[in-house]
CSV table of C-alpha atoms and ligand atoms in Angstrom, one decimal:
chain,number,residue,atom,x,y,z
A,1,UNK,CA,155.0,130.1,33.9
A,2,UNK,CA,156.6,129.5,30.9
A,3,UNK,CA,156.2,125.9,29.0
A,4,UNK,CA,158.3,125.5,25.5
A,5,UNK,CA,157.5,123.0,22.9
A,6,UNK,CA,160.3,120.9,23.4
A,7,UNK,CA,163.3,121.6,26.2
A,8,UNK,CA,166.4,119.7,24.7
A,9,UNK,CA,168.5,121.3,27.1
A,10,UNK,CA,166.6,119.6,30.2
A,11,UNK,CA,167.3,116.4,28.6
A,12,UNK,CA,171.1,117.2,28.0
A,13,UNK,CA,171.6,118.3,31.8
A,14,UNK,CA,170.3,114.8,32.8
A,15,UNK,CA,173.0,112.5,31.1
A,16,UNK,CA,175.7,115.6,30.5
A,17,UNK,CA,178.7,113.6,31.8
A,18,UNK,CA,177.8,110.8,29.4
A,19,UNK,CA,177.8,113.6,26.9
A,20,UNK,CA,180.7,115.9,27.6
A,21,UNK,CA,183.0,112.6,28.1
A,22,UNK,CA,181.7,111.7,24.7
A,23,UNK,CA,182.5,114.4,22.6
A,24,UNK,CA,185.8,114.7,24.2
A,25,UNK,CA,186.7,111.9,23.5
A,26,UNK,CA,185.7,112.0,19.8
A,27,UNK,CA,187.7,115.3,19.7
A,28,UNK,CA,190.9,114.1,21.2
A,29,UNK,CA,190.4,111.0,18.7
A,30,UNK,CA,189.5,113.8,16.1
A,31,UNK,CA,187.6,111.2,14.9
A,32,UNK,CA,185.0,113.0,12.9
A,33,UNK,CA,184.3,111.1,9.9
A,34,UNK,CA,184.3,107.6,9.0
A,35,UNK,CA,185.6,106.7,12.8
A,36,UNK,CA,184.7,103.5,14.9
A,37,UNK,CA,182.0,105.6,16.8
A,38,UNK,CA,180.0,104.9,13.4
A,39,UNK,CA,180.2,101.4,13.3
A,40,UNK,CA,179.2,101.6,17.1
A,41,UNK,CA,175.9,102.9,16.6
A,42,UNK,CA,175.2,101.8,13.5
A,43,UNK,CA,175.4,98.5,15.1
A,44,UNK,CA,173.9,98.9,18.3
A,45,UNK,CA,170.9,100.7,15.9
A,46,UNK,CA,170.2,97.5,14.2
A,47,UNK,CA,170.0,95.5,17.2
A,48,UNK,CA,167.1,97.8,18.6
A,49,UNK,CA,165.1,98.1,15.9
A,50,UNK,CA,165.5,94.5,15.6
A,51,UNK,CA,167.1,94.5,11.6
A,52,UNK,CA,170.5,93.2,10.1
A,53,UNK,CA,171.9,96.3,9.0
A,54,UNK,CA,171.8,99.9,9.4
A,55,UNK,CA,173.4,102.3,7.2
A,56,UNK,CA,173.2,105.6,8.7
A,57,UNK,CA,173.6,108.8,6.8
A,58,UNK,CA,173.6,112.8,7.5
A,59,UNK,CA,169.8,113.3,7.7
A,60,UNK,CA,166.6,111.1,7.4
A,61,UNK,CA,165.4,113.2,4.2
A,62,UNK,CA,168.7,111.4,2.8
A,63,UNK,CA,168.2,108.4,4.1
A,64,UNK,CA,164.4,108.2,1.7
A,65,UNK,CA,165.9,109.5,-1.1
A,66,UNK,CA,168.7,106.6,-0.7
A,67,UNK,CA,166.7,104.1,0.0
A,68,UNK,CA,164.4,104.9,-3.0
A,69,UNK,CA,167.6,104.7,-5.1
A,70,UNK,CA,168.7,101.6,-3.7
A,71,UNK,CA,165.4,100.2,-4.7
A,72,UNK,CA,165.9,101.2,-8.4
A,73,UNK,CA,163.5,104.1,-9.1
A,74,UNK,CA,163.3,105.1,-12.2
A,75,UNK,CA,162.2,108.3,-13.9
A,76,UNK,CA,158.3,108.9,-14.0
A,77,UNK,CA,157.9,105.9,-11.4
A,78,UNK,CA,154.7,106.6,-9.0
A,79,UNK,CA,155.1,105.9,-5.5
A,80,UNK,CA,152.2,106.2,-3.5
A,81,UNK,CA,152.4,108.6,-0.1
A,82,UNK,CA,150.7,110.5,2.6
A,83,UNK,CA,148.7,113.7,2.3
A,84,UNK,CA,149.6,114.2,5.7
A,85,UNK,CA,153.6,114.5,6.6
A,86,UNK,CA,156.4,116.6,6.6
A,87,UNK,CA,157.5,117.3,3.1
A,88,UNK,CA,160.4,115.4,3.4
A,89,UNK,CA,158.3,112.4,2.9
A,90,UNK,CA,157.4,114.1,-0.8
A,91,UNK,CA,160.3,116.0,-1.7
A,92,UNK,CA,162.2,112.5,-1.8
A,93,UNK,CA,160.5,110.7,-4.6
A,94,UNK,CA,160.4,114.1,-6.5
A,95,UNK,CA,164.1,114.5,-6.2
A,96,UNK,CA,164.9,111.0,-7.0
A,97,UNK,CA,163.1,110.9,-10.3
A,98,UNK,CA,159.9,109.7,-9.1
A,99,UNK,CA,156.0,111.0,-9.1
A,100,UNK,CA,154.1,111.7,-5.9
A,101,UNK,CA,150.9,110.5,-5.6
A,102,UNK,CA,149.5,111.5,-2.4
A,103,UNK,CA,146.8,109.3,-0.8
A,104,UNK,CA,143.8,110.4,2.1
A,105,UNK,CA,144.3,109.6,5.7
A,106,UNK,CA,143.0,107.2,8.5
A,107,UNK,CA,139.9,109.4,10.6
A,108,UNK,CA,141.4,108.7,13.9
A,109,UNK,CA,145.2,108.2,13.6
A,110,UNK,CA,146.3,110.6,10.7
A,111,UNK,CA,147.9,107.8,9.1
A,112,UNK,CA,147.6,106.8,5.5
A,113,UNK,CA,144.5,104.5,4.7
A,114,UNK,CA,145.2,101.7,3.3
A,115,UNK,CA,141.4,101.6,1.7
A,116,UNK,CA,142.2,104.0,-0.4
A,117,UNK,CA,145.4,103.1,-1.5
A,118,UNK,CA,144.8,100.2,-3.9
A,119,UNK,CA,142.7,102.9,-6.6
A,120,UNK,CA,145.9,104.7,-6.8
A,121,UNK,CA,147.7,102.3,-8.3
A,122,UNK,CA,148.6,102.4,-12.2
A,123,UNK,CA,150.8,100.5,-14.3
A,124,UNK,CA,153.8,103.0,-13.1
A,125,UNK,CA,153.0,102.5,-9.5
A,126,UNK,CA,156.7,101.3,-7.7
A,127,UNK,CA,155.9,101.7,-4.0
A,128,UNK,CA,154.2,102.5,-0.7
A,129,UNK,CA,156.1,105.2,1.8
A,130,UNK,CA,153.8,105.1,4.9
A,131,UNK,CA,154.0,107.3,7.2
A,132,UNK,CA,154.3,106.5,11.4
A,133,UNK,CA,152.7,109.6,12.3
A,134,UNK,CA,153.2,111.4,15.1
A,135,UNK,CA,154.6,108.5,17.1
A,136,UNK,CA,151.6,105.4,16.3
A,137,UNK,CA,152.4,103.2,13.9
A,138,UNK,CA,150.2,103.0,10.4
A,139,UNK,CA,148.0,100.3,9.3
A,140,UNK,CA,150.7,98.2,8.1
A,141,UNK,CA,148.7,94.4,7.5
A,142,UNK,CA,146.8,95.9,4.8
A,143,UNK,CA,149.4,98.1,3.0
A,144,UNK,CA,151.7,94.8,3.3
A,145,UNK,CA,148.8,93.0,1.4
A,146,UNK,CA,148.5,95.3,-1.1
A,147,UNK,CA,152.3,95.9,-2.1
A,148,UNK,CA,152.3,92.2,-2.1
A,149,UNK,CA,149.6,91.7,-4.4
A,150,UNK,CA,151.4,94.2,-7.0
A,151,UNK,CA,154.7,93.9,-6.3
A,152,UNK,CA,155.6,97.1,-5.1
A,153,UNK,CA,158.3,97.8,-2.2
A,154,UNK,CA,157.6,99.7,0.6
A,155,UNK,CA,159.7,101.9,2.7
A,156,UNK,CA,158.2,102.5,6.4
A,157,UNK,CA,159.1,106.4,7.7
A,158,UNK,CA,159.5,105.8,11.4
A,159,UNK,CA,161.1,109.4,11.9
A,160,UNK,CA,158.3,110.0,14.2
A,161,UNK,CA,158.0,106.8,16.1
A,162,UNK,CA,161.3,105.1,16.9
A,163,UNK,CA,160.2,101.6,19.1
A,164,UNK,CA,156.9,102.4,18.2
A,165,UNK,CA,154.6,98.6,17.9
A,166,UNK,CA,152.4,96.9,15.3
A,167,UNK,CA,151.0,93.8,16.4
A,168,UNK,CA,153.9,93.1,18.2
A,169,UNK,CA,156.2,94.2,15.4
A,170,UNK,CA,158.7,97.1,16.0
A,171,UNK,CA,158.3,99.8,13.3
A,172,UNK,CA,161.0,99.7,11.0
A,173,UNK,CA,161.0,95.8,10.6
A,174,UNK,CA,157.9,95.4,8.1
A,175,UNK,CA,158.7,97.1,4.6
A,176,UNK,CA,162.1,96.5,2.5
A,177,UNK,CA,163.8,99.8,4.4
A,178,UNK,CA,163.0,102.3,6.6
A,179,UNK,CA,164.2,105.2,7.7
A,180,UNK,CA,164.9,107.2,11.1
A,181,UNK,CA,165.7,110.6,11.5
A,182,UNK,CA,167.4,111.7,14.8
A,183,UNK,CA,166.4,115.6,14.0
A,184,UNK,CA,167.9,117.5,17.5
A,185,UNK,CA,163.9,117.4,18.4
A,186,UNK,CA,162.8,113.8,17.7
A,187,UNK,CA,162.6,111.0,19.9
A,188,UNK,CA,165.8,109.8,19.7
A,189,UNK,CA,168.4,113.0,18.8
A,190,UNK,CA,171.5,114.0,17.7
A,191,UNK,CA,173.2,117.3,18.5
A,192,UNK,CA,172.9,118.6,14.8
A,193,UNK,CA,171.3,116.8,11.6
A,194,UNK,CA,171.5,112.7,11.2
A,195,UNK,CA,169.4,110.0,10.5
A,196,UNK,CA,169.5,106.3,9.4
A,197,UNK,CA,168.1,103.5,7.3
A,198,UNK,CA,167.7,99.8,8.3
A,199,UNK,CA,166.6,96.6,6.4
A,200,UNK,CA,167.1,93.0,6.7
A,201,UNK,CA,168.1,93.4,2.6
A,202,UNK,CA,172.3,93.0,2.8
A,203,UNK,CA,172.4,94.1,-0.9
A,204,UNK,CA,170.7,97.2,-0.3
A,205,UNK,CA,172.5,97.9,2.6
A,206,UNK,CA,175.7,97.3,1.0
A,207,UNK,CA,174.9,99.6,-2.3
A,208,UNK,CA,173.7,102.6,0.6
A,209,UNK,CA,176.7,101.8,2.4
A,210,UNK,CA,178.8,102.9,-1.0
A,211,UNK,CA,175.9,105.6,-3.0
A,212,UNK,CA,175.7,107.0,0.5
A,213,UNK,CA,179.9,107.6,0.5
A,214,UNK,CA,180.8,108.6,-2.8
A,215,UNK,CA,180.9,104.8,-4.5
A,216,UNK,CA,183.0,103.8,-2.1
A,217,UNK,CA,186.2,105.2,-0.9
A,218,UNK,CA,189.4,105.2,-2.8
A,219,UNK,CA,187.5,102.5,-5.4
A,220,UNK,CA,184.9,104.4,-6.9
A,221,UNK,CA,182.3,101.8,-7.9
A,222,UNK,CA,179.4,103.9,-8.8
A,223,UNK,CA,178.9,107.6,-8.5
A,224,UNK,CA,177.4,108.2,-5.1
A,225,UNK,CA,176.8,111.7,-3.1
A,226,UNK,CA,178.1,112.5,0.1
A,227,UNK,CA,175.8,111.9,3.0
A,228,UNK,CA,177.7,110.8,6.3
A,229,UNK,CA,176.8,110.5,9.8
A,230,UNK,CA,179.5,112.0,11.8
A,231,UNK,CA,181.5,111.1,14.6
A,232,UNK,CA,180.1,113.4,16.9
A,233,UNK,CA,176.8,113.0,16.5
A,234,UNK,CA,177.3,109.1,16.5
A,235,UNK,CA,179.1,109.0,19.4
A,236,UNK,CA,175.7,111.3,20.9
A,237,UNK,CA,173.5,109.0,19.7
A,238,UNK,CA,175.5,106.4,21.1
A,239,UNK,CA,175.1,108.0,24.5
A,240,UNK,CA,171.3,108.8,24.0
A,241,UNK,CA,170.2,105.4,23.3
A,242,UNK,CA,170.3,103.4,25.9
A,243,UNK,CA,167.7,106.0,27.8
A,244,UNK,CA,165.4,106.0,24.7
A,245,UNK,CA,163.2,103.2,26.3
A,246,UNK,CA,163.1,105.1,29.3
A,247,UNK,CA,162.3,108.5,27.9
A,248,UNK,CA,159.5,107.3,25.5
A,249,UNK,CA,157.8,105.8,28.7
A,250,UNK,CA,158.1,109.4,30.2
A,251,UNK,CA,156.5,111.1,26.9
A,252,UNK,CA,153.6,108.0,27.5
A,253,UNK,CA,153.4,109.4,31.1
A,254,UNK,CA,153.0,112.8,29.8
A,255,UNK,CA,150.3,111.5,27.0
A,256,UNK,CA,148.4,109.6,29.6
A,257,UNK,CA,147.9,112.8,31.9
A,258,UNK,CA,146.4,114.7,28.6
A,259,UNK,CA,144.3,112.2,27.8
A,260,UNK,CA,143.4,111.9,31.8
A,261,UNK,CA,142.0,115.8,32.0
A,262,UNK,CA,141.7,116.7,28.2
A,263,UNK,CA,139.5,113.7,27.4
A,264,UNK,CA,136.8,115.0,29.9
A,265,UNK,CA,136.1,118.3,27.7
A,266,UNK,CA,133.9,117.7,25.1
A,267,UNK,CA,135.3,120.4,22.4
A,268,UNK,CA,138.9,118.1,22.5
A,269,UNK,CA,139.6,115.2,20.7
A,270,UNK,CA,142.1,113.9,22.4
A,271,UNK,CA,144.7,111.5,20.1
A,272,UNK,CA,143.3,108.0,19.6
A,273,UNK,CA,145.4,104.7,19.5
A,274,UNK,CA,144.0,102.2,17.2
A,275,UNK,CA,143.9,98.8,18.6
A,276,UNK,CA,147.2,96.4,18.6
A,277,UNK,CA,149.4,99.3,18.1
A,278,UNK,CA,151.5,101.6,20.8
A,279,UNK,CA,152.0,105.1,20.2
A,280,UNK,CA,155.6,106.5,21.1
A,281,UNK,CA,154.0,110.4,21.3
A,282,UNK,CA,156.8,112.4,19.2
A,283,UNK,CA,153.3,114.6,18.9
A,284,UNK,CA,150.3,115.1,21.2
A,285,UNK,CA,147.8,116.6,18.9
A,286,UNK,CA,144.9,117.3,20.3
A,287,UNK,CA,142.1,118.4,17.8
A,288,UNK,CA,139.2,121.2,18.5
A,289,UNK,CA,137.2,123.3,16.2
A,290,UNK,CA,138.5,126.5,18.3
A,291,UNK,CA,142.0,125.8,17.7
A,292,UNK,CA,143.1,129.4,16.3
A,293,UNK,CA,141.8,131.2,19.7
A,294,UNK,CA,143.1,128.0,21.8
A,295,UNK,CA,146.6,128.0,20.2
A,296,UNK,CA,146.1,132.4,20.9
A,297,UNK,CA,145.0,131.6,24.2
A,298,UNK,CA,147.7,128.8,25.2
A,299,UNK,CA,150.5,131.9,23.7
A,300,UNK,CA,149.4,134.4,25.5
A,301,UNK,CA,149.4,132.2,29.0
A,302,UNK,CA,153.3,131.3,27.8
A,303,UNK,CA,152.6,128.0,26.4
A,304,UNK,CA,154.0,126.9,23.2
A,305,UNK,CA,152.1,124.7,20.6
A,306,UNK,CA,152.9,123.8,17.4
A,307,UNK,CA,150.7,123.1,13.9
A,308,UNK,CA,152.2,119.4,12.7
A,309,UNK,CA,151.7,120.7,9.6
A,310,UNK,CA,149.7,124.3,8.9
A,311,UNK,CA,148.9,122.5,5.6
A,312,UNK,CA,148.2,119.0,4.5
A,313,UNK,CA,150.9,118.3,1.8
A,314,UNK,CA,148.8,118.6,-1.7
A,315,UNK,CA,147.9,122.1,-0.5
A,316,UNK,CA,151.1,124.0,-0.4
A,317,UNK,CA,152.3,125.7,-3.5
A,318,UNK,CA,155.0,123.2,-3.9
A,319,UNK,CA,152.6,121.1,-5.2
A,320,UNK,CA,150.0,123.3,-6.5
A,321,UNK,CA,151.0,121.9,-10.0
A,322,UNK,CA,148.8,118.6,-8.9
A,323,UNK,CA,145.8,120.6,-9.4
A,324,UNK,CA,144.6,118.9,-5.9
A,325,UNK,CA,141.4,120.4,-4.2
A,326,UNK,CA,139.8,119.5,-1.2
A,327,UNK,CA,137.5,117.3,-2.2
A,328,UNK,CA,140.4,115.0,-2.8
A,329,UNK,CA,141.8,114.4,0.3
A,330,UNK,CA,138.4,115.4,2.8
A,331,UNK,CA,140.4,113.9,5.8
A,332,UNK,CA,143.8,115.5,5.9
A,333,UNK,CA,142.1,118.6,4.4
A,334,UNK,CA,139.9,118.9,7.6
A,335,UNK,CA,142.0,117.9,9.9
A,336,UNK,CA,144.8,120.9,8.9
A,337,UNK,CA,142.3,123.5,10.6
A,338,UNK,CA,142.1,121.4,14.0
A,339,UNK,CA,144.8,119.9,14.6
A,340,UNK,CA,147.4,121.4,17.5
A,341,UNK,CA,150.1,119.7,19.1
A,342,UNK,CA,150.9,120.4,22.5
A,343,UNK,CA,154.1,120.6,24.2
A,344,UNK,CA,155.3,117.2,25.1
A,345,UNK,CA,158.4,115.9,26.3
A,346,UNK,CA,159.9,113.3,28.4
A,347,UNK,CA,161.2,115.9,31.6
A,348,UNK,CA,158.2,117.5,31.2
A,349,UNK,CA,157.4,118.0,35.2
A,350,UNK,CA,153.8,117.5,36.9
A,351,UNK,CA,153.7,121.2,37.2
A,352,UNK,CA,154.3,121.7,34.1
A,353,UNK,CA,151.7,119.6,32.7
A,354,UNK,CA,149.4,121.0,35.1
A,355,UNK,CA,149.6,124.3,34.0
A,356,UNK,CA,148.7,123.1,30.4
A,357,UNK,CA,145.7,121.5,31.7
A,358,UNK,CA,144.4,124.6,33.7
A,359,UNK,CA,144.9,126.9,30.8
A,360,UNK,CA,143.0,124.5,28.6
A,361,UNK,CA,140.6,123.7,30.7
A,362,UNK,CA,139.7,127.7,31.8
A,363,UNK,CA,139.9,128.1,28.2
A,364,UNK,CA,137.3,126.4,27.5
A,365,UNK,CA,135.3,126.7,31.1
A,366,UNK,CA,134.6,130.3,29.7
A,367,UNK,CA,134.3,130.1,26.3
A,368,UNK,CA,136.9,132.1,25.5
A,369,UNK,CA,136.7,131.1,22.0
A,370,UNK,CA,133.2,132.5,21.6
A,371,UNK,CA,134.6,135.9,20.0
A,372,UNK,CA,137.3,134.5,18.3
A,373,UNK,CA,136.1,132.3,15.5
A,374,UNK,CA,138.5,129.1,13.8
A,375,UNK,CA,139.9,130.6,10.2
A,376,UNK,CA,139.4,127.5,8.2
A,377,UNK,CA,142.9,127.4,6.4
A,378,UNK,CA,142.8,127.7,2.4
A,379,UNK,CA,143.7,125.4,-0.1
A,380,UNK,CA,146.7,127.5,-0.9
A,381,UNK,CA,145.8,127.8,-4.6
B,1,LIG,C1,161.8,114.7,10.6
B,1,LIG,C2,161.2,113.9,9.5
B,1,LIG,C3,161.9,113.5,8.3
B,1,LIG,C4,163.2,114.0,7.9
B,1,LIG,O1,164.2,114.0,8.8
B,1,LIG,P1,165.4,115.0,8.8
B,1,LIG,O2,166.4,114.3,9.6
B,1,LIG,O3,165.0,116.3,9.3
B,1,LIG,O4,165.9,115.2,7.3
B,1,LIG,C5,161.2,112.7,7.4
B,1,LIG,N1,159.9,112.3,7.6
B,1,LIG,C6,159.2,112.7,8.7
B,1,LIG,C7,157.8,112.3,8.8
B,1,LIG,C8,159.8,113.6,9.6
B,1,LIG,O5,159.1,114.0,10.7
C-alpha cells in the first residue's frame, strides 16, 4: 500500500463538475484578472472568517509583507515572531524593512509563548505576528494584552488553520490583519499560488486594495507592486469553499483515529489541544525520540511523512547572522529533532489510516528503532 502526504487529486475528483464548469466558465469569460469572480470570493471570504473586508492577493507570503506595509513599518522596526514557522513568516518583516526577533514556543502546542514575549520588547518593538500552527490557534488573550499594553499591532497567520477557534473566536478576527494562504496543499486550496488578508480596518483594506494593484489602476496614487489573485483560482476557491467545513471535520476524523491508537504507545506524543481552542489539523505531528528510524521505517512501508520544519527558524543559515544558539530557543530547538507529521487529509479512507497505525504500531512493537539511533539535528552554524 501506498499512502502520500497529501492526495489533492482525490479531493478534485470529489467536486470536479463544480470545478471543470468553473474554469470554463472563467475561460470563456477570459476573465482572468481583475474579473467579478474576485469580488465573489473576496466577499464570500469575509463573511466566513467573520471580518469586513478581504483583500486577496497572489500568495499569503504577499499578503504579510502587505499587511506589514499597510501598517506603516518602517526601517529597523522589530516585530516580534515565532521560532517555529515556515520562513515566510520571517522573510516578510525582513523584506519590508523590518528586524526579526524570534521568540521560544509553547511545550505542548508549538505556538509562540506569550510568557516570553513581553522581554523582547525594546523601544523599536512595532508588532506581534503569531503563528496558528499547524491548524490550533495560539495563545491569543495574552499576546492581545501585551500588544495592548505597548501599543503594538498584531497580524494573526492563519495559513495553517482557516476556521480554526479561540474561545469562541474564529482565527483571523483578533489582531488588526491576518492573513490566509490557499497554497494547492492547505486547508482551503487553490489550483496554483493565492492567498488573502482580512481585517475589520476599512483604511487598511482600502490602501492593500491599491499597494496590492500597482496604486490603483489607471490613477496611480502611490507606488504599489503587483500582487493579484486571479480569476481562475478565485473562481476555484469559490467552488472549494463551501465544503471547507465539511472537509476540516473529515481531517478532525482522521486526527481523532491517531490520537485513538497512537496515544496508547508510550514512545508517541500524540498532538495536544490546549483547552478552549479547536484544532483544524493542516498538520498531525506526532513527536517521538526515534523519529529518524520511524520516518525510515514509515518510507520504506510506502508511507509518506513530512518534517514541519527540519529546522526551527533561528537555525538555518538564513539567519545565522543572529548569532542564535540553542540555548535561546530550548523548545523549538528540541522539538526540530522529534517532530514528524503524518499524512493527513480529509479523503483519507479507514484503510488507509489503518495501515499507518499498523506500521506505527509494529514499529514500535519490535523496537525497530533499537539499531537505528535519532541524529539530533545541528544548529546549522
Ligand atoms: C504556507 C504558509 C505561508 C505562506 O503562504 P504562501 O501562499 O505559500 O506564500 C505563510 N505562513 C505559514 C505559516 C504558512 O504555512
Amino acid at each position: 500500500m501506498k499512502i502520500p502526504f497529501v492526495d489533492l487529486h482525490a479531493q478534485y475528483l470529489t467536486i470536479q463538475p463544480e470545478i471543470d464548469a468553473a474554469i470554463a466558465a472563467v475561460i470563456r469569460d477570459s476573465a482572468f484578472i481583475r474579473s467579478p469572480h474576485i469580488d465573489r470570493f473576496e466577499e464570500e471570504f469575509a463573511a466566513t472568517v467573520g471580518v469586513k473586508r478581504c483583500v486577496s492577493c497572489a500568495n499569503g507570503t504577499d499578503a504579510l509583507y502587505i499587511c506589514m506595509k499597510g501598517l506603516g513599518i518602517q526601517a529597523g522596526d522589530e516585530v516580534i515572531t515565532t521560532a517555529h514557522s515556515w520562513i515566510s513568516t520571517s522573510e516578510t518583516i525582513t523584506q519590508a524593512g523590518g528586524r526579526v526577533v524570534f521568540c521560544d514556543t509553547d511545550e505542548e502546542t508549538f505556538t509562540i509563548d506569550p510568557a516570553q514575549i513581553e522581554a523582547k520588547i525594546t523601544p523599536r518593538t512595532v508588532g506581534i505576528i503569531p503563528v496558528h500552527l499547524y491548524g490550533q490557534s495560539a495563545d491569543m488573550d495574552p499576546i492581545l494584552e501585551i500588544a495592548r499594553r505597548h501599543n503594538l499591532w498584531v497580524i494573526e497567520d492563519c495559513a495553517q488553520a482557516h476556521l480554526a477557534e479561540y474561545k469562541g473566536r474564529q482565527i483571523g478576527t483578533m489582531g488588526q490583519a491576518a492573513t490566509f494562504s490557499f497554497y494547492p496543499g492547505k486547508n482551503l486550496g487553490a489550483m496554483g499560488d493565492a492567498g488573502a488578508l482580512v481585517t475589520n480596518d476599512e483604511k487598511l483594506a482600502d490602501w492593500a486594495c491599491l499597494y496590492a494593484r500597482h496604486g490603483g489602476k489607471g490613477d496611480h496614487q502611490i507606488e504599489g507592486i503587483n500582487s493579484r489573485l486571479d480569476g481562475l483560482q478565485a473562481a476555484i476557491l469559490s467552488v472549494k469553499l463551501p465544503h471547507l467545513r465539511k472537509w476540516t471535520e473529515g481531517r478532525r476524523e482522521v486526527a481523532l483515529s491517531y490520537d485513538d491508537v497512537l496515544g496508547r504507545i508510550p514512545d508517541i506524543r500524540i498532538p495536544a489541544v490546549a483547552a478552549e481552542r479547536t484544532h483544524v489539523y493542516h498538520l498531525y505531528v506526532i513527536r517521538t525520540e526515534h523519529r529518524d528510524a520511524l520516518q525510515a521505517h514509515l518510507k520504506a512501508q510506502g508511507i509518506a511523512t513530512v518534517l514541519n520544519y527540519p529546522k526551527a527558524l533561528p537555525f538555518y543559515k538564513a539567519y545565522a547572522h543572529l548569532g542564535h544558539r540553542p540555548e535561546d530557543f530550548p523548545r523549538a530547538y528540541a522539538h526540530q529533532s522529534r517532530i514528524l507529521s503524518l499524512p493527513i487529509y480529509p479523503e483519507m479512507t479507514s484503510e488507509q489510516i489503518g495501515y499507518v497505525h499498523h506500521q506505527i504500531a509494529e514499529f514500535f512493537a519490535h523496537g525497530l528503532f533499537t539499531s537505528l539511533p535519532t541524529s539530533i539535528a545541528p544548529a546549522g552554524r
